[in-house]
Amino acid sequence: MPLAMPLDKLTASQKKAVFHKEGPLLVLAGPGSGKTRVITCRIAALIDSGVRPGHICAITFTNKAAEEMRHRVDIVNSAGAFISTFHSLCVRILRRYAEQAGIRPNFSIYDANDQLRCMKEVVAASGVDSVNFSPLRMLEFVSRLKNNLEDAESFKAGAMDYFSKTAAKVYCAYQQNLSKNNALDFDDLLVKTALLLRNYTDVQNELSERFRYLLIDEYQDTNHAQYRIAHLLAQAHGNICVTGDPDQSIYRWRGADIGNILAFEKDWPNAVVVKLEENFRSTPNILEKADKLIAFNTRRKAKTLISTRPVGTEVRILNADDENAEAQILGCEIQKLLLAGKDASQIAVFYRVNSMSRPLEEAFIRARIPYQVVRGVEFYSRKEIQDMLSYLKLIVNPADDIAFLRAIGTHSRGIGKTSIDRLTDFARQEGLGLFNAACQVQRLETVSAATLTRFTEFVQMIQKFQKDAAGEVAPLMDCVFAESGLAGVLKKDGDADAIDNINALINAAAEYDQQTEEPTLLDYLQSVALYSDTDAYDPDAPRVSLMTLHSAKGLEFDSVFIIGLEDGILPHERSQANPEDIEEERRLFFVGITRARDELTITYARYRVLRGQFIRSVPSLFLYEIGFGGETSQFEEDRGGQSQQPDEFSDQTELQIDGFQVNEPVIHPKFGSGRVKEFHNLGPDSIVVVQFSSGKVKSLMVKCANLARAGQ
DNA sequence: CATAGCCGCCTTTTT
DNA sequence: GGCGGCTATG
């Protein structure tokens, strides 16, 4: 049996899904019920029953989930099975069938920044009112149309009112701009694939042949384009297995449609439906809160979560004066857990928006709590990384003007704005991309001979890189870093951080080279473009994880903290106008709650700095819904926004903290006796570093650690 | 042509 | 509060 996990431990319903033979299968299942495990086992079971791995295509929500799944399914036996995200699948398909899709295979993938640049050009050039038709709003609008598979031309044809007509013009121009740059945005990856499958029956047939078994996890978060792709792929054989939980749909704002999973039985009349109602993850105390909360949503099929575990500890709700106090409480609570021997990798903190990680990081640094902020894209958005990548993008796709502009401007090389403007004008007149225009720069009479030489040098450098671009990526990167002048500039500025980051990038590329059968620069760049926040999450690192509620999807931890349960944060203020948006916020909180195995702690602050302003905040409606309120008068007062009575935490922060002397002998309830090595007087936050007789050195928050003076 | 400093803008979640 | 773009100056 090619399985990394034992099949005999599956429940009867899980087995039914795993060993389902042919035809459509819907696995409707709550959190912690083993959905992903069912998919994983099903892949293995299919292979075991004689299906060739190459005929299997499993689609996960994130790269990380795919990676995990590839490891769980026996690697040797499943080699050839395609396990990846929708977007990666689309990149593969589009590269393979580029001609039919009407693109070139070396296309760039534009991220949000590139899209914005591209859209800004369009809006500026088309002379539309840039307030009502701001680039950001236009991008949002275009994205919505694309998610519904409305292409620019047909939208233009149907546009009647002024707004639609103008937006249609912008949409068309934006698509032309992308195409001129030989670039696709995230949405295009899906749209082009869906259209390719729809318009080319032979391609559709070939791919159905290739992928005879289609499995899709987290189906509740598919958008219309993904839905169409799935149907077009599975139409011929009907071997489509999807799993999902409508209560965990949290990407409506991005076009995800719960309707896709709710209508599965209509779409596939012979579908077998398996429901998994047991929850193997969380304690009944935690599930009860989740249950209570989600019952407030009206657009759902009611279901109850049945825990298979003993009752467990009560869910705690804590409050703090402001975001710093909140962070400090978390530092304190987490330090207690760590001191009690809890593994840091089993602790996580979730928040609604990324900016909320900052106070936590500061508090954790002070308390010396090891942590990881799960924000992978942050690394790739750094200036020096983007600079480096811009050269690589230009090497692969010289038509990419955005890459050209970035690469030529990474550092001063005697080509300024004026020269660039002249080149741009020249390129436009000749109908060329900037790189091609630069290749013919001799014809450009408006610039000086010196500038001309510099342009030529740049072009020749890129052309040299292009000659060396075949094969492994890391060596090329080394060469580009050194020869582009980037290394010299960073060294001259003494920017050690930037150099470290570039080295980290090169190391990551070396890893890519090792792990990929046929590494190419194109493939590397396209996978980097699809890199996501959660890809940076290291589940085994002995560090507390900090992440957004969205990133928490699909993960689980022993101890979970969810912070900022305040009106305007969760639910977010931008969701409050629309009841459907509020329901999504509720589902988001539901996802957060149900990540916890043993312990759940929820916090809110009475004041918070928002957009630079210190404002009074009101505890979230959701807290009331999960049953807090009646029990604590503090909560009622905070909801009403009136009294200012000190609570247990303000009491605590007013505690007198004793100073410790260096070398003073102390006793800790767990670590035993030791001597103080350092004392940092930070008032209530004071930190003491102790060398214990066991040899361990620990830094502790005085108010948490329960240190006793040896003599007492 | 390069750089520094200032002003004004936006500010949810992500593939 | 942070970043991008613009301007003024060297």
XYZ file of C-alpha atoms (C1' of nucleotides) in Angstrom:
737
model
C 0.000 0.000 0.000
C 1.721 3.209 -1.122
C 0.527 5.196 1.845
C 2.276 7.373 4.338
C -0.709 7.006 6.651
C -2.561 3.904 7.778
C -5.849 3.202 6.068
C -7.318 1.129 8.871
C -7.610 4.241 11.002
C -10.115 5.775 8.620
C -13.762 6.013 9.658
C -16.457 4.327 7.607
C -17.443 7.578 5.837
C -13.842 8.470 5.133
C -13.311 5.019 3.622
C -16.368 5.468 1.461
C -14.815 8.609 -0.039
C -11.307 7.198 -0.294
C -12.357 4.000 -2.074
C -15.041 5.528 -4.277
C -14.299 4.113 -7.726
C -15.525 6.162 -10.662
C -17.674 9.208 -11.232
C -18.307 12.469 -9.404
C -17.798 12.610 -5.668
C -18.611 15.410 -3.258
C -17.076 15.375 0.193
C -18.897 17.876 2.360
C -17.086 18.165 5.609
C -16.568 20.462 8.532
C -13.250 21.616 9.933
C -10.905 19.009 11.401
C -12.753 16.160 9.732
C -9.844 14.976 7.601
C -10.870 16.386 4.196
C -7.344 16.829 2.968
C -6.428 13.456 4.386
C -9.253 11.899 2.377
C -7.870 13.430 -0.829
C -4.371 12.293 0.026
C -5.488 8.743 0.787
C -7.673 8.722 -2.280
C -4.723 9.508 -4.531
C -2.836 6.640 -2.944
C -5.836 4.308 -3.184
C -6.311 5.131 -6.880
C -2.685 4.362 -7.600
C -2.987 1.187 -5.565
C -5.972 0.066 -7.620
C -3.913 0.355 -10.792
C -4.498 3.924 -11.939
C -1.343 5.394 -13.431
C -0.097 8.295 -11.282
C 0.250 10.404 -14.421
C -3.516 10.249 -14.876
C -4.165 11.976 -11.563
C -4.484 15.723 -11.064
C -5.003 17.017 -7.534
C -5.591 20.707 -6.960
C -4.877 22.293 -3.595
C -5.464 25.804 -2.396
C -1.839 26.721 -1.711
C 1.578 25.597 -2.887
C 2.339 24.626 0.680
C -0.650 22.297 0.856
C 0.444 20.732 -2.438
C 3.952 20.217 -1.155
C 2.599 18.596 1.991
C 0.336 16.333 -0.024
C 3.153 15.249 -2.338
C 5.108 14.209 0.714
C 2.255 12.361 2.345
C 1.415 10.360 -0.724
C 4.284 7.958 -1.215
C 6.669 9.895 -3.440
C 8.074 6.926 -5.331
C 4.755 5.381 -6.257
C 2.974 8.609 -7.005
C 5.687 10.069 -9.218
C 4.011 11.628 -12.219
C 0.841 12.600 -10.390
C 0.168 16.300 -10.785
C -0.415 17.859 -7.367
C -0.526 21.635 -7.383
C -2.633 24.778 -7.282
C -5.017 25.975 -9.969
C -2.642 28.748 -10.920
C 0.358 26.438 -11.317
C -1.723 24.050 -13.372
C -2.745 26.918 -15.633
C 0.844 28.063 -16.102
C 1.798 24.554 -17.219
C -1.126 24.292 -19.600
C -0.576 27.747 -21.068
C 3.101 27.105 -21.648
C 2.316 23.827 -23.375
C -0.524 25.184 -25.544
C 0.718 28.762 -25.881
C 0.018 28.900 -29.593
C -3.655 27.975 -29.255
C -3.992 30.307 -26.271
C -2.683 33.139 -28.401
C 0.334 33.893 -26.228
C 4.078 33.235 -26.204
C 5.303 30.629 -23.709
C 7.878 32.936 -22.108
C 5.175 35.235 -20.736
C 5.742 37.287 -17.592
C 3.283 36.942 -14.723
C 2.339 40.359 -13.377
C 1.826 40.729 -9.649
C -0.270 43.447 -8.032
C 2.502 46.049 -8.409
C 3.152 45.319 -12.057
C -0.585 45.343 -12.706
C -0.868 48.743 -11.112
C 1.977 50.156 -13.216
C 0.422 48.705 -16.287
C -3.001 50.114 -15.420
C -1.593 53.533 -14.518
C -0.088 53.811 -17.991
C -3.412 52.889 -19.519
C -5.460 55.323 -17.458
C -2.966 58.115 -18.103
C -2.827 57.433 -21.835
C -6.570 57.121 -22.345
C -7.236 60.463 -20.704
C -10.175 59.298 -18.593
C -11.170 60.983 -15.367
C -8.556 59.586 -12.974
C -10.722 60.100 -9.879
C -13.764 58.052 -10.893
C -11.572 55.741 -12.930
C -8.587 55.433 -10.632
C -6.123 52.701 -11.608
C -6.877 50.747 -8.448
C -10.614 50.828 -8.976
C -10.195 49.876 -12.605
C -8.025 46.925 -11.652
C -10.658 45.754 -9.212
C -13.362 46.149 -11.816
C -11.386 44.345 -14.513
C -10.544 41.552 -12.099
C -14.207 40.988 -11.321
C -15.031 40.783 -15.014
C -12.198 38.347 -15.626
C -13.276 36.124 -12.755
C -16.619 35.857 -14.494
C -14.893 35.117 -17.805
C -16.095 38.289 -19.474
C -13.461 39.249 -22.004
C -12.723 42.838 -22.961
C -14.249 42.734 -26.435
C -17.580 41.209 -25.457
C -17.862 43.480 -22.443
C -17.250 46.441 -24.726
C -19.972 45.276 -27.078
C -22.493 45.079 -24.263
C -21.516 48.327 -22.521
C -24.363 50.820 -22.568
C -23.916 53.472 -19.892
C -21.058 55.941 -19.594
C -19.268 54.117 -16.806
C -19.356 50.752 -18.558
C -18.261 52.249 -21.845
C -15.322 54.017 -20.260
C -14.400 50.998 -18.170
C -14.606 48.826 -21.282
C -12.198 51.146 -23.074
C -9.803 50.899 -20.143
C -10.191 47.112 -19.970
C -9.352 46.749 -23.675
C -6.360 49.059 -23.429
C -5.133 47.239 -20.320
C -5.290 43.895 -22.099
C -3.440 45.373 -25.062
C -0.787 46.726 -22.759
C -0.357 43.320 -21.101
C -0.153 41.638 -24.464
C 2.418 44.169 -25.730
C 4.533 43.247 -22.700
C 3.932 39.538 -23.305
C 2.495 39.412 -19.791
C -0.462 37.811 -18.031
C -1.888 38.897 -14.703
C -3.068 36.396 -12.066
C -6.603 36.423 -13.402
C -5.440 35.920 -16.983
C -3.828 32.623 -16.020
C -7.283 31.269 -15.219
C -9.176 33.110 -17.954
C -6.819 32.119 -20.774
C -6.879 28.511 -19.643
C -10.661 28.391 -19.411
C -10.997 29.938 -22.883
C -8.363 27.613 -24.296
C -10.252 24.569 -23.028
C -13.547 25.954 -24.228
C -12.412 26.962 -27.698
C -10.131 24.060 -28.553
C -11.881 20.724 -28.223
C -8.710 18.859 -29.161
C -6.810 20.512 -26.319
C -9.674 19.772 -23.966
C -9.703 16.122 -25.054
C -5.954 15.788 -24.727
C -6.020 17.173 -21.198
C -9.003 15.037 -20.138
C -7.030 12.048 -21.405
C -4.004 13.143 -19.429
C -5.936 13.914 -16.234
C -8.468 11.119 -15.904
C -8.982 11.718 -12.205
C -9.453 15.260 -10.990
C -9.425 16.006 -7.253
C -10.005 19.481 -5.855
C -9.560 20.478 -2.235
C -11.126 23.615 -0.689
C -13.724 23.681 -3.452
C -15.817 26.249 -1.564
C -13.218 28.872 -2.505
C -13.151 28.348 -6.260
C -14.219 31.233 -8.466
C -16.168 31.014 -11.683
C -13.112 30.664 -13.922
C -11.743 27.812 -11.804
C -15.160 26.209 -11.805
C -15.224 26.286 -15.607
C -11.723 24.862 -15.869
C -12.671 21.998 -13.543
C -15.780 21.224 -15.547
C -14.043 21.400 -18.903
C -11.349 19.041 -17.665
C -13.741 16.524 -16.119
C -16.612 16.682 -18.601
C -15.449 13.698 -20.646
C -15.031 11.210 -17.789
C -16.858 12.674 -14.798
C -14.113 11.596 -12.434
C -14.214 14.716 -10.367
C -13.842 14.607 -6.626
C -14.204 17.817 -4.649
C -14.012 18.490 -0.948
C -15.010 21.565 0.923
C -16.959 23.273 3.640
C -19.251 26.175 2.744
C -18.751 27.545 6.262
C -15.072 28.025 5.528
C -15.426 30.077 2.373
C -13.396 33.225 2.990
C -12.509 34.485 -0.490
C -15.805 35.860 -1.752
C -14.147 39.242 -2.194
C -11.821 37.595 -4.687
C -14.620 36.050 -6.674
C -14.994 32.749 -4.818
C -18.525 31.469 -5.165
C -20.058 29.187 -2.538
C -22.629 28.393 -5.210
C -20.038 26.170 -6.909
C -20.010 23.643 -4.092
C -23.695 24.027 -3.256
C -24.661 23.249 -6.877
C -22.299 20.299 -7.305
C -25.089 17.749 -7.019
C -27.077 19.577 -9.699
C -24.058 19.844 -11.977
C -23.270 16.154 -11.584
C -26.598 14.355 -11.084
C -24.947 10.993 -10.449
C -22.653 12.434 -7.782
C -22.017 10.423 -4.645
C -22.103 12.644 -1.578
C -20.124 11.834 1.526
C -20.531 13.922 4.639
C -17.860 13.983 7.307
C -19.337 15.378 10.472
C -16.906 14.245 13.100
C -14.184 16.618 14.172
C -10.977 14.967 15.257
C -9.126 18.185 15.911
C -10.692 20.416 18.534
C -12.072 19.924 22.017
C -15.851 20.225 22.568
C -15.294 23.515 24.396
C -13.734 25.026 21.299
C -16.232 23.515 18.878
C -19.152 24.763 20.914
C -18.015 28.345 20.344
C -17.478 27.729 16.646
C -20.928 26.175 16.408
C -22.640 29.036 18.214
C -20.898 31.591 16.054
C -21.562 30.096 12.649
C -25.229 29.505 13.513
C -25.685 33.269 13.116
C -25.051 32.988 9.382
C -28.270 32.768 7.408
C -26.946 31.640 4.030
C -25.846 28.172 5.027
C -26.865 24.572 5.427
C -27.030 23.885 9.140
C -24.665 21.277 10.446
C -23.368 20.412 13.864
C -19.764 19.750 14.681
C -19.262 16.583 16.639
C -16.059 16.406 18.611
C -14.379 13.077 19.207
C -12.276 14.457 22.040
C -12.618 15.020 25.810
C -14.082 18.350 26.910
C -10.785 20.227 27.358
C -10.166 23.660 28.805
C -12.514 26.619 28.547
C -12.060 29.120 25.763
C -10.637 32.272 27.300
C -11.387 35.841 26.431
C -8.972 38.495 27.631
C -9.055 42.236 27.289
C -6.375 44.882 27.308
C -6.080 48.655 27.343
C -4.539 48.997 23.909
C -2.701 47.036 21.240
C 0.581 47.167 23.132
C -0.981 45.855 26.309
C -2.666 43.185 24.227
C 0.678 42.169 22.758
C 2.201 42.160 26.205
C -0.508 39.865 27.538
C 0.149 37.500 24.659
C 3.852 37.599 25.376
C 3.093 36.738 28.957
C 0.646 33.940 28.185
C 2.880 32.416 25.559
C 5.880 32.550 27.802
C 3.876 30.636 30.398
C 3.115 27.968 27.794
C 6.754 27.735 26.766
C 7.868 27.498 30.379
C 5.384 24.699 30.886
C 7.217 22.842 28.131
C 4.908 23.529 25.202
C 6.564 23.336 21.794
C 6.585 26.798 20.180
C 5.706 25.308 16.788
C 2.359 24.335 18.294
C 1.403 27.921 19.154
C -0.065 30.444 16.734
C -1.443 33.974 16.802
C -3.989 35.086 14.188
C -5.082 38.610 13.307
C -7.291 40.270 10.707
C -4.749 42.525 9.002
C -1.016 42.206 8.533
C -0.241 45.507 10.233
C -1.365 44.000 13.538
C 1.769 41.858 13.719
C 4.001 44.778 14.659
C 3.120 45.245 18.341
C 3.293 41.471 18.745
C 6.759 41.321 17.236
C 7.976 44.058 19.542
C 6.569 42.329 22.600
C 7.955 38.958 21.536
C 11.403 40.391 20.943
C 11.363 41.935 24.408
C 10.204 38.679 25.975
C 12.662 36.745 23.747
C 9.934 34.519 22.411
C 11.021 32.893 19.147
C 8.491 33.616 16.402
C 7.936 33.527 12.645
C 5.721 35.970 10.805
C 4.117 34.041 7.975
C 4.503 36.610 5.223
C 6.500 35.030 2.430
C 5.770 37.655 -0.184
C 7.380 40.298 1.984
C 10.799 38.951 1.106
C 10.090 39.022 -2.613
C 8.782 42.575 -2.480
C 12.034 43.971 -1.119
C 13.713 46.512 -3.326
C 16.930 44.579 -3.942
C 15.065 41.326 -4.656
C 12.735 43.021 -7.115
C 15.759 44.685 -8.714
C 17.492 41.376 -9.133
C 14.382 39.676 -10.472
C 13.806 42.485 -12.964
C 17.052 41.579 -14.781
C 16.003 37.944 -14.893
C 12.537 38.809 -16.164
C 14.023 40.958 -18.882
C 16.398 38.170 -19.906
C 13.511 35.742 -20.341
C 10.990 38.168 -21.765
C 12.612 41.192 -23.458
C 9.162 42.504 -24.366
C 8.489 43.201 -20.684
C 8.795 46.992 -20.508
C 8.075 47.072 -16.803
C 11.043 44.772 -16.207
C 13.167 46.864 -18.590
C 12.421 50.087 -16.736
C 13.097 48.533 -13.371
C 16.330 46.852 -14.480
C 17.784 49.889 -16.185
C 16.959 51.989 -13.134
C 18.263 49.725 -10.359
C 21.198 52.055 -9.888
C 22.639 55.066 -11.652
C 24.401 54.159 -14.856
C 24.354 57.528 -16.550
C 20.905 57.083 -18.020
C 18.417 59.450 -16.447
C 14.777 60.269 -16.792
C 15.225 62.434 -19.862
C 16.980 59.696 -21.807
C 14.369 57.161 -20.791
C 11.606 59.518 -21.911
C 13.300 59.925 -25.280
C 13.687 56.201 -25.658
C 10.028 55.716 -24.733
C 8.931 58.247 -27.372
C 11.120 56.571 -29.962
C 9.756 53.128 -29.055
C 6.195 54.362 -29.333
C 6.803 55.920 -32.752
C 8.365 52.746 -34.047
C 5.852 50.468 -32.353
C 8.615 48.653 -30.488
C 9.128 47.463 -26.938
C 11.702 49.397 -24.938
C 14.359 46.700 -25.166
C 14.010 46.414 -28.923
C 14.083 50.177 -29.187
C 17.269 50.211 -27.116
C 18.765 47.667 -29.523
C 18.314 50.179 -32.328
C 19.328 53.134 -30.257
C 21.795 54.349 -32.937
C 18.756 55.598 -34.837
C 17.749 57.730 -31.877
C 19.063 61.198 -32.757
C 17.777 63.044 -29.730
C 20.330 61.711 -27.236
C 24.031 62.392 -26.864
C 26.724 60.023 -28.065
C 27.666 59.215 -24.454
C 24.102 58.213 -23.554
C 23.939 56.165 -26.724
C 26.952 54.163 -25.620
C 25.437 53.562 -22.201
C 22.232 52.226 -23.716
C 24.260 49.948 -25.956
C 26.290 48.684 -23.011
C 23.099 47.829 -21.170
C 21.663 45.997 -24.166
C 24.869 44.042 -24.706
C 24.957 43.057 -21.068
C 21.416 41.657 -21.214
C 22.203 39.868 -24.473
C 25.244 38.267 -22.885
C 23.073 37.062 -19.990
C 20.599 35.656 -22.477
C 23.353 33.509 -23.985
C 24.164 32.084 -20.532
C 20.551 31.677 -19.451
C 20.069 27.986 -20.242
C 20.034 25.451 -17.417
C 20.461 26.123 -13.726
C 19.298 29.405 -12.303
C 21.589 30.048 -9.341
C 24.842 30.343 -11.327
C 23.189 32.794 -13.701
C 21.967 34.820 -10.747
C 25.481 34.967 -9.344
C 26.702 36.260 -12.639
C 23.890 38.803 -13.034
C 24.419 40.099 -9.527
C 28.127 40.657 -10.096
C 28.046 41.942 -13.670
C 24.953 44.115 -13.572
C 26.708 46.425 -11.146
C 24.140 45.704 -8.436
C 26.692 43.976 -6.215
C 29.101 46.891 -6.539
C 26.507 49.477 -5.581
C 25.286 47.522 -2.552
C 28.849 46.942 -1.400
C 29.732 50.609 -1.825
C 26.683 51.635 0.220
C 27.599 49.059 2.854
C 24.092 47.642 2.625
C 24.825 44.306 4.292
C 21.135 43.469 4.715
C 20.487 43.800 1.006
C 23.500 41.637 0.169
C 22.322 39.018 2.653
C 18.894 39.055 1.040
C 20.346 38.599 -2.432
C 22.403 35.700 -1.138
C 19.285 34.185 0.399
C 17.591 34.548 -2.982
C 20.481 32.810 -4.720
C 20.403 30.022 -2.146
C 16.685 29.559 -2.686
C 17.323 29.396 -6.422
C 20.012 26.768 -5.856
C 17.441 24.757 -3.948
C 15.042 25.157 -6.843
C 17.777 23.931 -9.221
C 18.288 20.844 -7.079
C 14.648 19.972 -6.652
C 13.571 20.518 -10.233
C 14.201 17.933 -12.902
C 14.744 20.408 -15.676
C 15.385 23.805 -14.123
C 14.897 26.776 -16.415
C 14.905 30.470 -15.718
C 11.419 30.774 -17.175
C 9.986 28.090 -14.942
C 11.754 29.546 -11.917
C 10.366 33.037 -12.539
C 6.875 31.742 -13.104
C 6.940 29.784 -9.863
C 8.348 32.750 -7.954
C 5.468 34.835 -9.279
C 3.040 32.387 -7.695
C 4.876 32.337 -4.384
C 2.535 33.120 -1.506
C 2.615 34.146 2.129
C 2.000 30.687 3.488
C 4.808 29.187 1.419
C 7.233 30.671 3.915
C 5.549 28.942 6.837
C 7.800 26.355 8.424
C 5.584 24.009 10.469
C 8.518 22.372 12.194
C 10.442 25.455 13.263
C 10.417 25.816 17.068
C 8.848 29.241 16.770
C 5.460 30.765 17.500
C 3.616 31.486 14.219
C 2.056 34.876 13.525
C -0.286 35.136 10.556
C -3.493 36.568 9.170
C -6.699 34.617 9.600
C -6.717 34.065 5.843
C -3.293 32.434 5.922
C -4.409 30.172 8.772
C -6.738 28.296 6.446
C -5.927 24.587 6.397
C -3.537 24.693 9.378
C -3.906 23.524 12.978
C -2.170 24.241 16.291
C -2.453 23.066 19.897
C -2.755 26.607 21.228
C -4.320 29.417 19.248
C -4.622 33.104 20.047
C -6.907 35.352 18.014
C -6.449 39.050 18.655
C -8.312 42.253 17.895
C -11.907 41.066 18.319
C -13.271 44.568 17.913
C -15.908 46.200 15.769
C -14.155 47.561 12.709
C -11.345 45.026 12.839
C -13.200 41.725 12.966
C -15.657 42.261 11.391
C -13.580 44.675 9.353
C -15.052 48.147 8.865
C -15.030 47.725 5.091
C -17.411 44.788 5.492
C -19.989 46.445 7.644
C -22.164 47.916 4.952
C -23.083 44.544 3.522
C -24.692 41.647 5.457
C -23.070 39.125 3.108
C -19.673 40.593 3.865
C -20.392 40.340 7.588
C -21.198 36.665 7.090
C -17.839 36.204 5.416
C -16.106 37.889 8.349
C -17.959 35.485 10.610
C -16.709 32.560 8.564
C -13.213 33.999 8.838
C -13.464 34.012 12.622
C -14.930 30.504 12.405
C -11.884 29.347 10.444
C -9.624 30.891 13.098
C -11.433 29.255 16.014
C -11.447 25.832 14.426
C -7.651 25.847 13.911
C -7.215 25.221 17.662
C -6.773 21.725 19.005
C -6.563 22.219 22.769
C -6.543 25.827 23.777
C -8.117 28.945 22.370
C -7.593 32.457 23.681
C -9.357 35.461 22.196
C -8.413 39.038 22.986
C -9.673 42.552 22.380
C -8.358 45.982 23.275
C -10.339 48.915 24.545
C -8.270 51.456 22.645
C -6.302 50.972 19.491
C -4.192 53.123 17.229
C -5.868 53.022 13.840
C -4.591 55.042 10.890
C -2.377 56.932 13.306
C -5.276 57.806 15.611
C -5.857 56.578 19.125
C -9.495 55.554 19.220
C -11.881 53.839 21.585
C -12.908 50.458 20.279
C -15.939 48.342 20.976
C -15.707 44.569 21.455
C -16.797 42.616 18.413
C -20.355 41.528 17.888
C -18.928 38.052 17.339
C -17.853 37.813 20.983
C -21.422 38.337 22.009
C -22.486 35.672 19.547
C -20.170 33.035 20.957
C -21.707 33.576 24.348
C -19.482 36.050 26.127
C -21.211 38.975 27.703
C -23.577 37.653 30.303
C -20.762 36.322 32.416
C -18.454 39.306 32.694
C -19.699 42.730 33.546
C -16.496 44.137 32.088
C -17.571 42.936 28.692
C -21.007 44.533 28.979
C -19.402 47.797 29.977
C -16.994 47.648 27.076
C -19.791 46.878 24.652
C -21.712 49.840 26.014
C -18.513 51.861 25.883
C -19.007 53.458 29.286
C -17.238 52.654 32.480
C -13.505 52.746 32.893
C -13.048 50.356 35.779
C -9.638 48.799 36.009
C -9.759 45.128 35.150
C -7.440 42.313 35.992
C -4.899 43.391 33.411
C -4.677 47.019 34.267
C -4.330 45.816 37.838
C -1.541 43.602 36.726
C 0.260 46.298 34.807
C 0.221 48.438 37.903
C 1.929 45.717 39.894
C 5.133 46.789 41.455
C 7.899 44.854 39.785
C 10.814 44.034 42.012
C 14.222 44.739 40.623
C 16.703 41.882 40.611
C 20.386 42.265 41.270
C 22.932 40.710 38.972
C 24.234 37.487 40.530
C 21.293 37.287 42.899
C 20.247 33.659 43.518
C 16.661 32.862 42.485
C 14.331 29.869 42.313
C 11.956 29.111 39.465
C 9.018 26.694 39.951
C 10.042 24.635 36.903
C 13.713 25.268 36.207
C 14.824 25.245 39.840
C 17.614 27.371 41.222
C 19.791 29.754 39.312
C 21.515 33.116 39.290
C 20.430 36.380 37.684
C 22.744 37.328 34.823
C 20.932 40.407 33.513
C 18.031 42.549 34.608
C 16.300 44.941 32.191
C 14.118 47.361 34.065
C 11.151 47.982 31.794
C 8.618 48.605 34.542
C 5.841 46.041 34.292
C 7.602 44.523 31.263
C 10.868 43.913 33.053
C 12.958 41.082 31.745
C 15.316 38.979 33.767
C 17.931 36.662 32.324
C 18.728 33.723 34.559
C 21.463 31.116 34.384
C 19.963 27.987 35.922
C 21.995 25.336 37.677
C 20.925 22.909 34.954
C 23.126 25.015 32.668
C 20.212 26.537 30.734
C 20.007 30.291 30.265
C 16.460 31.656 30.050
C 15.160 35.151 29.631
C 11.873 35.621 31.433
C 9.291 38.294 31.935
C 9.370 38.966 35.665
C 5.632 39.221 36.027
C 5.046 35.848 34.358
C 7.891 33.810 35.657
C 6.989 33.512 39.343
C 10.621 33.818 40.324
C 11.313 33.618 44.028
C 14.329 35.066 45.764
C 16.410 32.198 47.054
C 16.340 33.331 50.647
C 12.535 33.623 50.853
C 21.909 63.605 -14.484
C 21.687 62.315 -9.495
C 20.172 62.917 -4.943
C 17.790 64.425 -1.013
C 13.981 66.030 1.007
C 9.244 67.028 1.095
C 4.439 66.522 0.273
C 0.355 64.098 -0.388
C -1.866 59.888 -0.915
C -3.883 55.588 0.728
C -4.748 52.206 4.227
C -8.255 44.205 4.285
C -7.932 39.812 3.225
C -4.388 36.910 -1.684
C -3.304 33.579 -6.154
C 2.097 55.725 9.624
C 4.490 54.340 5.212
C 5.449 54.738 0.498
C 5.652 56.752 -4.044
C 6.182 60.577 -6.718
C 7.565 65.157 -7.408
C 10.634 69.158 -7.020
C 14.523 71.728 -6.031
C 19.214 71.771 -5.729
C 24.064 70.259 -6.461
